Amino acid sequence: MSPSPPSSPGAAAEQVERQLTTPIEQAVSGISGVQQITSQSRAGMSLVQIQFRLGLDGLLLANEVRNKVAPLTDTLPQAARAPVVAQQSLDAQPIMFLTVASDSHDALEISDTANRLLLPRIAALDGVAQATLLGERRYAIRIVLDPIRLASYGITIGDVRAAIVAQNADVPGGEIRTRTDRTDVVVEGALSTAAEFDRLVVRAEPGYLVRISDLGRAEVGPESLDNAIRFNGRDVVAVGIVPQSTANPLDIARLVKAELPALQAGLPGGFRLEIAFDSTIYIDASVHEVFETIAIAVALVLGVVVIFLGSLRSSAIALVTIPLSLLGTLGLMAAMDFSINTLTLMAVVLAIGLVVDDAIVEIENVQRHVDDGLDAFTASFLGSREIGFAVIATTLTLAAVFAPIGLVGGQIGMLFREFAFTLAGAVLISGFIARTLSPMMCARLIGARAEHGYARRVERATEALARAYARLLGWLLHRRWLVLLGVIAALYVGFSATSRLNFAFAPVEDQGYILFDIEARGTSTLDHLQDQIARVEAVLKTVPEATGVLTLLGSPKPSAANAYLLLKPWGERSRSATEIGDALKPLLAAIPGLRIDVLQVSPLGGGGSSRPIQLMITTTGSYDDLARTMDRLVTKARDLPSIADPASSLELDRPQLEVTLDRDGAGEQGVTATALGDTLQAALGGNPVSTFTNRGELYKVIIDLPPEWRGQVETINTLEIRGKSVDPLPLRDFVELHRTVGADTLEHTDGLRSATFTAAVAPGHQLAEAFQALMPLMGEVLQPGMKPVLAGDAAKASQESGSAGLVLLLALVFIFFMLSAQFESFRDPVIVLAIAPLAVAGAIFTLSETGGGLNIYSFIGFVTLIGLIAKHGILITEFANQLRDAGRDRTEAVIEAAETRLRPIIMTTIATVLGAVPLAIATGAGAGGRRELGWVIVGGMTFGTFVSLFVIPAVYTLISRKRRKVLVEPPSPDALLQQRLKDRPAS
């Protein structure tokens, strides 16, 4: 939310900071719920941004900010415009840019036409929050005054200003009333054309009138020349389309494309309207890729089920759970008002491998009893009863692990709530099917297998594997210290690989374009910036994968630009956006006078784009001390091998001309500081002095000097000012001029003066490594009163790490108490969860070997992995308890349980892993996040399953009771009836 930009035309950054920014910050700092206040004070403008904690009512907060800012209007400088409070989401960025161009119309006509004919129609489309015109050349009438003519007529700029204000006025004239009628009196005092302003009388002399045309000229020109838009080397005007926070960007894009012919038809002849940039192409392609991933996952899971069960009849029992579970999940999503997006579709991909697990366990157990000689009906009852507890426990455990994600706040909760509840819903539905439909189908479809058939051969192979496994397990259980050594080694190798992982909020995605941040020297004009940008565009056009270049000049400040390099579709190029950007860096670095960075655009939204390393250095001291400190920090950071292209946002190199008033001399002649400032501002600041109306639109009237006069310091010496005397007084008699330097932009963070240190990560190094090298440097360079504050992607990752740790802890707590209630023991849950750290270690090692990192996707994978791997412990522990209740020895029981459950464990693991493999090997749009999640599941489940077969039995024999308490079995209904008949008194 921004309670500005208020502006004070002509004011330097230091004046803006002192007169505008600081009062606004002080006014809003007491509002509850504020997370951070940042501000930028530039020449003539202040921008204050207030970031609130998530989950608060934005409308109420906006009203509270307005109430705090409104009283400041009376205390701000007279020339300052009132602050404007704008409520804006962090994701409120344009999703599309439409460009308007014409070969037969100038920039003013193009801008005016787009503003009148395009913006209202686009803003009215469903889901569009705002349509903004970029590169606009808004009409204005500029009164260009000749200082020599002014002096010859004895007229000052202040006189011209006063004449315009007095004579260009639209005032009411009242009405004439009679007894029966009324007649309105209209005073035509407002001027509307340059010719009318030329004839405006500034002063009446005996015998003639001095008009503006005698002092200069009135001409139609652009209000501002601080920004521009170029598309493929041509100057254009762009319309940025910002979606509503609740709108679907894909729906908006489809609607805009459908309306494009009508919008084009509504423009005059010679105008061209086209879509220059469309970020929804990435979203649409990402969703399409996930749908393909779903199809591949279904095929892989179908294959593994048929191969391992060896019977189409048995396979049908498991496979029917896939469509039923997915249909039930879609119904649950609709009931909870979830949308079909990349995250919910990723949940569906993982669900494909999970929903068959419970059915496989049911089928395996029933088939075992059928092979032992029972009929299918009896075997279904007995097998379902034996495995029922394990199925319910695993289902509830996996569903419970996602509860904290849905309940926790922060961006993790906002982003992954739908993912968590979708996957949990799919698991619950599949568990219900496994306890109801699967036993019934087993009773009808499962039969004895042919002795020499394929299914028997598979079974004999798995039985031989199980026997060998049982012998090895029995040997290891008598040497548990070997298992302990293996666990320690696995944990060490797995978690030590963390140092090789890149730490970020989200992985870098190939979104179909590359965004460059271009910065010229702080004093650059638009003409100079355009010349420099042309050299950048020439380099970008050499990229064979490029389809266009869209450049926003003057954004985010007059001396900077953003360039979008638009790329071919993912399937039509062999290099990723990151690879193309890395190849361009040395070519762009060779362009002198520019600093060019490749920005990382967050695929999850939340605040645009930034360099990988951002640190805000706050201080209680002066900007001069802070600037010297930042220079030392940048210099020393260049020597760090892990840091590339360090830079500071605070540079005191903007030329300034200090005008000091001779107060004694000015006081004698009646010249005030206010009159001095008004004269300079009107002459040099391009300050609007009035307005005019044209075709229903309100435009500005601006006093200006000819370009040849505005570019000279000596111009100030030619100006004149009014004092007590009749004749104008030379301004040079009352002022002294001193050249100095100042800042282009002054920043505040939470009310303190600050500057931003930014850098990239050097090739071959990780972000965490760069921060580890940078932090000791902070302690060495920063002076007392200075403090570093994380910003950008690293700040989001740091903020969410607390939520991530809380979710992980709550997931373990939820599972522990869920299992404790089901097992009626606090020991058995410890046995089940003992494998979780090893599975996570295996996932971390896998990420390090596949180029992954620690981010929000891999974290969600860790949480999912804990729930998945716990299923193995439940199957072994629960069956071992059944065998011990039947009188088996503890070691003997756990060996037999592990041997018996080996086949379903292997089958369910392969189904889960193969369901996640399409995510792990994903390519194309949105592949980065899918790969992170997929490799966590693939690596963690593969390694976790292998070690669980030895660790869980070892932990079971170590901490479970030597003797199990005999559970009191409830009496059967027949026994209860007999007891009641026996106790009935005789009649």
PDB file of C-alpha atoms in Angstrom, residues 166-372:
ATOM      1  CA  ALA A 166      -6.135  35.241 -13.603  1.00  0.00           C
ATOM      2  CA  GLN A 167      -7.346  35.038 -17.187  1.00  0.00           C
ATOM      3  CA  ASN A 168      -7.646  31.284 -17.780  1.00  0.00           C
ATOM      4  CA  ALA A 169     -10.507  30.719 -15.384  1.00  0.00           C
ATOM      5  CA  ASP A 170     -13.763  28.857 -15.768  1.00  0.00           C
ATOM      6  CA  VAL A 171     -15.989  30.719 -13.305  1.00  0.00           C
ATOM      7  CA  PRO A 172     -19.727  30.515 -12.729  1.00  0.00           C
ATOM      8  CA  GLY A 173     -21.759  33.534 -13.835  1.00  0.00           C
ATOM      9  CA  GLY A 174     -24.916  32.823 -11.883  1.00  0.00           C
ATOM     10  CA  GLU A 175     -28.389  33.070 -13.426  1.00  0.00           C
ATOM     11  CA  ILE A 176     -31.007  35.614 -14.442  1.00  0.00           C
ATOM     12  CA  ARG A 177     -34.402  35.005 -12.916  1.00  0.00           C
ATOM     13  CA  THR A 178     -37.801  36.311 -13.837  1.00  0.00           C
ATOM     14  CA  ARG A 179     -41.110  35.420 -12.312  1.00  0.00           C
ATOM     15  CA  THR A 180     -41.544  32.558 -14.760  1.00  0.00           C
ATOM     16  CA  ASP A 181     -38.104  31.667 -16.155  1.00  0.00           C
ATOM     17  CA  ARG A 182     -34.418  31.166 -15.348  1.00  0.00           C
ATOM     18  CA  THR A 183     -31.481  31.833 -17.634  1.00  0.00           C
ATOM     19  CA  ASP A 184     -27.982  30.535 -16.829  1.00  0.00           C
ATOM     20  CA  VAL A 185     -25.107  32.981 -17.322  1.00  0.00           C
ATOM     21  CA  VAL A 186     -22.018  31.244 -18.700  1.00  0.00           C
ATOM     22  CA  VAL A 187     -18.685  33.046 -18.492  1.00  0.00           C
ATOM     23  CA  GLU A 188     -16.356  31.761 -21.207  1.00  0.00           C
ATOM     24  CA  GLY A 189     -13.145  32.498 -19.346  1.00  0.00           C
ATOM     25  CA  ALA A 190     -11.245  29.281 -19.962  1.00  0.00           C
ATOM     26  CA  LEU A 191      -8.792  28.950 -22.825  1.00  0.00           C
ATOM     27  CA  SER A 192      -8.456  25.707 -24.762  1.00  0.00           C
ATOM     28  CA  THR A 193      -6.020  26.178 -27.661  1.00  0.00           C
ATOM     29  CA  ALA A 194      -2.436  27.303 -28.099  1.00  0.00           C
ATOM     30  CA  ALA A 195      -3.619  30.191 -30.291  1.00  0.00           C
ATOM     31  CA  GLU A 196      -5.862  31.470 -27.504  1.00  0.00           C
ATOM     32  CA  PHE A 197      -2.965  31.349 -25.042  1.00  0.00           C
ATOM     33  CA  ASP A 198      -0.774  33.200 -27.562  1.00  0.00           C
ATOM     34  CA  ARG A 199      -3.310  36.077 -27.536  1.00  0.00           C
ATOM     35  CA  LEU A 200      -3.529  36.154 -23.731  1.00  0.00           C
ATOM     36  CA  VAL A 201      -2.744  39.675 -22.432  1.00  0.00           C
ATOM     37  CA  VAL A 202       0.030  39.787 -19.862  1.00  0.00           C
ATOM     38  CA  ARG A 203       0.110  43.558 -19.411  1.00  0.00           C
ATOM     39  CA  ALA A 204      -1.597  46.568 -20.918  1.00  0.00           C
ATOM     40  CA  GLU A 205       0.705  49.414 -21.956  1.00  0.00           C
ATOM     41  CA  PRO A 206      -0.473  52.776 -23.241  1.00  0.00           C
ATOM     42  CA  GLY A 207      -1.351  52.195 -26.876  1.00  0.00           C
ATOM     43  CA  TYR A 208      -0.660  48.472 -27.046  1.00  0.00           C
ATOM     44  CA  LEU A 209      -1.133  45.143 -25.272  1.00  0.00           C
ATOM     45  CA  VAL A 210       1.712  42.831 -24.341  1.00  0.00           C
ATOM     46  CA  ARG A 211       0.644  39.294 -25.160  1.00  0.00           C
ATOM     47  CA  ILE A 212       2.315  35.933 -24.616  1.00  0.00           C
ATOM     48  CA  SER A 213       3.153  35.857 -28.330  1.00  0.00           C
ATOM     49  CA  ASP A 214       5.284  38.967 -27.740  1.00  0.00           C
ATOM     50  CA  LEU A 215       7.240  37.203 -25.004  1.00  0.00           C
ATOM     51  CA  GLY A 216       7.576  33.768 -26.579  1.00  0.00           C
ATOM     52  CA  ARG A 217       5.089  31.265 -27.899  1.00  0.00           C
ATOM     53  CA  ALA A 218       2.387  28.863 -26.787  1.00  0.00           C
ATOM     54  CA  GLU A 219       2.656  25.421 -28.339  1.00  0.00           C
ATOM     55  CA  VAL A 220       1.149  22.002 -27.953  1.00  0.00           C
ATOM     56  CA  GLY A 221       3.682  19.509 -26.633  1.00  0.00           C
ATOM     57  CA  PRO A 222       4.070  16.553 -24.306  1.00  0.00           C
ATOM     58  CA  GLU A 223       3.571  17.080 -20.600  1.00  0.00           C
ATOM     59  CA  SER A 224       6.580  14.919 -19.746  1.00  0.00           C
ATOM     60  CA  LEU A 225       9.558  13.431 -21.544  1.00  0.00           C
ATOM     61  CA  ASP A 226      10.826  11.213 -18.744  1.00  0.00           C
ATOM     62  CA  ASN A 227       9.714   7.798 -20.078  1.00  0.00           C
ATOM     63  CA  ALA A 228       9.103   5.919 -23.291  1.00  0.00           C
ATOM     64  CA  ILE A 229       8.257   2.439 -24.596  1.00  0.00           C
ATOM     65  CA  ARG A 230      10.034   0.688 -27.459  1.00  0.00           C
ATOM     66  CA  PHE A 231       8.958  -2.555 -29.097  1.00  0.00           C
ATOM     67  CA  ASN A 232      11.350  -4.161 -31.542  1.00  0.00           C
ATOM     68  CA  GLY A 233      13.159  -0.854 -31.959  1.00  0.00           C
ATOM     69  CA  ARG A 234      10.044   1.292 -32.593  1.00  0.00           C
ATOM     70  CA  ASP A 235       8.596   3.914 -30.263  1.00  0.00           C
ATOM     71  CA  VAL A 236       5.134   2.809 -29.161  1.00  0.00           C
ATOM     72  CA  VAL A 237       2.594   3.367 -26.430  1.00  0.00           C
ATOM     73  CA  ALA A 238       1.786   0.362 -24.253  1.00  0.00           C
ATOM     74  CA  VAL A 239      -1.283  -0.582 -22.240  1.00  0.00           C
ATOM     75  CA  GLY A 240      -0.438  -2.638 -19.139  1.00  0.00           C
ATOM     76  CA  ILE A 241      -3.247  -4.896 -17.915  1.00  0.00           C
ATOM     77  CA  VAL A 242      -3.276  -5.567 -14.159  1.00  0.00           C
ATOM     78  CA  PRO A 243      -5.635  -8.350 -12.992  1.00  0.00           C
ATOM     79  CA  GLN A 244      -7.838  -8.305  -9.926  1.00  0.00           C
ATOM     80  CA  SER A 245      -6.424 -10.314  -7.019  1.00  0.00           C
ATOM     81  CA  THR A 246      -9.205 -12.927  -7.308  1.00  0.00           C
ATOM     82  CA  ALA A 247      -9.297 -13.097 -11.107  1.00  0.00           C
ATOM     83  CA  ASN A 248      -7.890 -15.906 -13.228  1.00  0.00           C
ATOM     84  CA  PRO A 249      -5.146 -14.473 -15.480  1.00  0.00           C
ATOM     85  CA  LEU A 250      -5.878 -17.094 -18.141  1.00  0.00           C
ATOM     86  CA  ASP A 251      -9.522 -15.964 -18.347  1.00  0.00           C
ATOM     87  CA  ILE A 252      -8.416 -12.332 -18.684  1.00  0.00           C
ATOM     88  CA  ALA A 253      -5.923 -13.202 -21.423  1.00  0.00           C
ATOM     89  CA  ARG A 254      -8.534 -15.167 -23.366  1.00  0.00           C
ATOM     90  CA  LEU A 255     -11.001 -12.304 -23.001  1.00  0.00           C
ATOM     91  CA  VAL A 256      -8.473  -9.715 -24.188  1.00  0.00           C
ATOM     92  CA  LYS A 257      -7.511 -11.832 -27.196  1.00  0.00           C
ATOM     93  CA  ALA A 258     -11.179 -12.317 -28.071  1.00  0.00           C
ATOM     94  CA  GLU A 259     -11.788  -8.551 -27.833  1.00  0.00           C
ATOM     95  CA  LEU A 260      -8.664  -7.627 -29.798  1.00  0.00           C
ATOM     96  CA  PRO A 261     -10.384  -7.428 -33.232  1.00  0.00           C
ATOM     97  CA  ALA A 262     -13.126  -5.201 -31.786  1.00  0.00           C
ATOM     98  CA  LEU A 263     -10.562  -3.003 -30.056  1.00  0.00           C
ATOM     99  CA  GLN A 264      -8.602  -2.656 -33.302  1.00  0.00           C
ATOM    100  CA  ALA A 265     -11.782  -1.811 -35.204  1.00  0.00           C
ATOM    101  CA  GLY A 266     -12.532   0.956 -32.714  1.00  0.00           C
ATOM    102  CA  LEU A 267      -9.266   2.762 -33.505  1.00  0.00           C
ATOM    103  CA  PRO A 268      -8.890   5.271 -36.343  1.00  0.00           C
ATOM    104  CA  GLY A 269      -7.223   4.213 -39.563  1.00  0.00           C
ATOM    105  CA  GLY A 270      -3.466   3.802 -39.476  1.00  0.00           C
ATOM    106  CA  PHE A 271      -3.306   2.516 -35.882  1.00  0.00           C
ATOM    107  CA  ARG A 272      -1.887  -0.932 -35.088  1.00  0.00           C
ATOM    108  CA  LEU A 273      -2.762  -2.812 -31.912  1.00  0.00           C
ATOM    109  CA  GLU A 274      -0.870  -5.981 -30.964  1.00  0.00           C
ATOM    110  CA  ILE A 275       0.040  -8.067 -27.945  1.00  0.00           C
ATOM    111  CA  ALA A 276       3.700  -7.439 -27.201  1.00  0.00           C
ATOM    112  CA  PHE A 277       4.004  -9.361 -23.926  1.00  0.00           C
ATOM    113  CA  ASP A 278       1.778 -12.018 -22.393  1.00  0.00           C
ATOM    114  CA  SER A 279       2.906 -13.665 -19.153  1.00  0.00           C
ATOM    115  CA  THR A 280      -0.118 -15.993 -19.169  1.00  0.00           C
ATOM    116  CA  ILE A 281       1.516 -17.998 -21.964  1.00  0.00           C
ATOM    117  CA  TYR A 282       3.828 -19.375 -19.269  1.00  0.00           C
ATOM    118  CA  ILE A 283       0.899 -20.155 -16.958  1.00  0.00           C
ATOM    119  CA  ASP A 284      -1.055 -21.878 -19.720  1.00  0.00           C
ATOM    120  CA  ALA A 285       1.978 -23.867 -20.870  1.00  0.00           C
ATOM    121  CA  SER A 286       2.763 -24.854 -17.285  1.00  0.00           C
ATOM    122  CA  VAL A 287      -0.766 -26.156 -16.722  1.00  0.00           C
ATOM    123  CA  HIS A 288      -0.605 -28.044 -20.041  1.00  0.00           C
ATOM    124  CA  GLU A 289       2.723 -29.602 -19.012  1.00  0.00           C
ATOM    125  CA  VAL A 290       1.215 -30.799 -15.726  1.00  0.00           C
ATOM    126  CA  PHE A 291      -1.728 -32.372 -17.563  1.00  0.00           C
ATOM    127  CA  GLU A 292       0.783 -34.286 -19.690  1.00  0.00           C
ATOM    128  CA  THR A 293       2.601 -35.278 -16.509  1.00  0.00           C
ATOM    129  CA  ILE A 294      -0.660 -36.671 -15.115  1.00  0.00           C
ATOM    130  CA  ALA A 295      -1.133 -38.849 -18.195  1.00  0.00           C
ATOM    131  CA  ILE A 296       2.441 -40.170 -17.954  1.00  0.00           C
ATOM    132  CA  ALA A 297       2.076 -40.852 -14.223  1.00  0.00           C
ATOM    133  CA  VAL A 298      -1.168 -42.797 -14.801  1.00  0.00           C
ATOM    134  CA  ALA A 299       0.510 -44.932 -17.485  1.00  0.00           C
ATOM    135  CA  LEU A 300       3.533 -45.686 -15.264  1.00  0.00           C
ATOM    136  CA  VAL A 301       1.410 -46.613 -12.264  1.00  0.00           C
ATOM    137  CA  LEU A 302      -0.849 -48.794 -14.411  1.00  0.00           C
ATOM    138  CA  GLY A 303       2.203 -50.597 -15.745  1.00  0.00           C
ATOM    139  CA  VAL A 304       3.765 -51.307 -12.347  1.00  0.00           C
ATOM    140  CA  VAL A 305       0.479 -52.571 -10.897  1.00  0.00           C
ATOM    141  CA  VAL A 306      -0.130 -54.972 -13.773  1.00  0.00           C
ATOM    142  CA  ILE A 307       3.488 -56.183 -13.808  1.00  0.00           C
ATOM    143  CA  PHE A 308       3.664 -56.899 -10.076  1.00  0.00           C
ATOM    144  CA  LEU A 309       0.174 -58.281  -9.556  1.00  0.00           C
ATOM    145  CA  GLY A 310       0.457 -60.388 -12.710  1.00  0.00           C
ATOM    146  CA  SER A 311      -3.309 -60.529 -13.213  1.00  0.00           C
ATOM    147  CA  LEU A 312      -5.617 -58.160 -15.050  1.00  0.00           C
ATOM    148  CA  ARG A 313      -8.476 -59.104 -12.688  1.00  0.00           C
ATOM    149  CA  SER A 314      -6.431 -58.245  -9.610  1.00  0.00           C
ATOM    150  CA  SER A 315      -5.001 -55.149 -11.284  1.00  0.00           C
ATOM    151  CA  ALA A 316      -8.502 -53.867 -12.051  1.00  0.00           C
ATOM    152  CA  ILE A 317      -9.222 -53.717  -8.297  1.00  0.00           C
ATOM    153  CA  ALA A 318      -6.298 -51.347  -7.744  1.00  0.00           C
ATOM    154  CA  LEU A 319      -6.647 -49.403 -10.960  1.00  0.00           C
ATOM    155  CA  VAL A 320     -10.307 -48.540 -10.425  1.00  0.00           C
ATOM    156  CA  THR A 321      -9.278 -46.470  -7.421  1.00  0.00           C
ATOM    157  CA  ILE A 322      -7.478 -43.983  -9.697  1.00  0.00           C
ATOM    158  CA  PRO A 323     -10.502 -42.584 -11.577  1.00  0.00           C
ATOM    159  CA  LEU A 324     -12.766 -42.860  -8.546  1.00  0.00           C
ATOM    160  CA  SER A 325     -10.314 -41.087  -6.261  1.00  0.00           C
ATOM    161  CA  LEU A 326      -9.569 -38.365  -8.814  1.00  0.00           C
ATOM    162  CA  LEU A 327     -13.257 -37.756  -9.481  1.00  0.00           C
ATOM    163  CA  GLY A 328     -13.888 -37.563  -5.751  1.00  0.00           C
ATOM    164  CA  THR A 329     -10.959 -35.189  -5.389  1.00  0.00           C
ATOM    165  CA  LEU A 330     -12.299 -32.894  -8.112  1.00  0.00           C
ATOM    166  CA  GLY A 331     -15.654 -32.854  -6.323  1.00  0.00           C
ATOM    167  CA  LEU A 332     -13.910 -31.973  -3.069  1.00  0.00           C
ATOM    168  CA  MET A 333     -11.988 -29.166  -4.820  1.00  0.00           C
ATOM    169  CA  ALA A 334     -15.227 -27.791  -6.212  1.00  0.00           C
ATOM    170  CA  ALA A 335     -16.868 -27.916  -2.784  1.00  0.00           C
ATOM    171  CA  MET A 336     -13.946 -26.003  -1.264  1.00  0.00           C
ATOM    172  CA  ASP A 337     -13.899 -23.499  -4.171  1.00  0.00           C
ATOM    173  CA  PHE A 338     -10.385 -24.502  -5.265  1.00  0.00           C
ATOM    174  CA  SER A 339      -9.165 -23.750  -8.761  1.00  0.00           C
ATOM    175  CA  ILE A 340      -7.370 -26.018 -11.195  1.00  0.00           C
ATOM    176  CA  ASN A 341      -3.840 -24.605 -11.185  1.00  0.00           C
ATOM    177  CA  THR A 342      -0.279 -25.892 -11.306  1.00  0.00           C
ATOM    178  CA  LEU A 343      -0.159 -26.577  -7.562  1.00  0.00           C
ATOM    179  CA  THR A 344      -3.443 -28.488  -7.330  1.00  0.00           C
ATOM    180  CA  LEU A 345      -2.510 -30.401 -10.478  1.00  0.00           C
ATOM    181  CA  MET A 346       0.854 -31.323  -8.925  1.00  0.00           C
ATOM    182  CA  ALA A 347      -1.115 -32.676  -5.968  1.00  0.00           C
ATOM    183  CA  VAL A 348      -3.134 -34.776  -8.421  1.00  0.00           C
ATOM    184  CA  VAL A 349       0.102 -36.104  -9.978  1.00  0.00           C
ATOM    185  CA  LEU A 350       1.384 -37.271  -6.595  1.00  0.00           C
ATOM    186  CA  ALA A 351      -2.044 -38.630  -5.700  1.00  0.00           C
ATOM    187  CA  ILE A 352      -1.958 -40.995  -8.683  1.00  0.00           C
ATOM    188  CA  GLY A 353       0.878 -42.947  -7.112  1.00  0.00           C
ATOM    189  CA  LEU A 354      -0.684 -42.819  -3.643  1.00  0.00           C
ATOM    190  CA  VAL A 355      -4.314 -43.728  -4.236  1.00  0.00           C
ATOM    191  CA  VAL A 356      -3.423 -47.249  -5.390  1.00  0.00           C
ATOM    192  CA  ASP A 357      -1.246 -47.967  -2.327  1.00  0.00           C
ATOM    193  CA  ASP A 358      -4.021 -48.941   0.053  1.00  0.00           C
ATOM    194  CA  ALA A 359      -5.746 -51.048  -2.579  1.00  0.00           C
ATOM    195  CA  ILE A 360      -2.455 -52.846  -3.333  1.00  0.00           C
ATOM    196  CA  VAL A 361      -1.995 -53.680   0.340  1.00  0.00           C
ATOM    197  CA  GLU A 362      -5.567 -55.044   0.484  1.00  0.00           C
ATOM    198  CA  ILE A 363      -5.104 -57.118  -2.683  1.00  0.00           C
ATOM    199  CA  GLU A 364      -1.769 -58.536  -1.551  1.00  0.00           C
ATOM    200  CA  ASN A 365      -3.128 -59.661   1.801  1.00  0.00           C
ATOM    201  CA  VAL A 366      -6.271 -61.219   0.342  1.00  0.00           C
ATOM    202  CA  GLN A 367      -4.269 -62.974  -2.405  1.00  0.00           C
ATOM    203  CA  ARG A 368      -1.941 -64.419   0.247  1.00  0.00           C
ATOM    204  CA  HIS A 369      -4.877 -66.085   2.021  1.00  0.00           C
ATOM    205  CA  VAL A 370      -6.376 -67.322  -1.250  1.00  0.00           C
ATOM    206  CA  ASP A 371      -3.035 -68.933  -2.125  1.00  0.00           C
ATOM    207  CA  ASP A 372      -3.085 -70.569   1.325  1.00  0.00           C
TER     208      ASP A 372
END
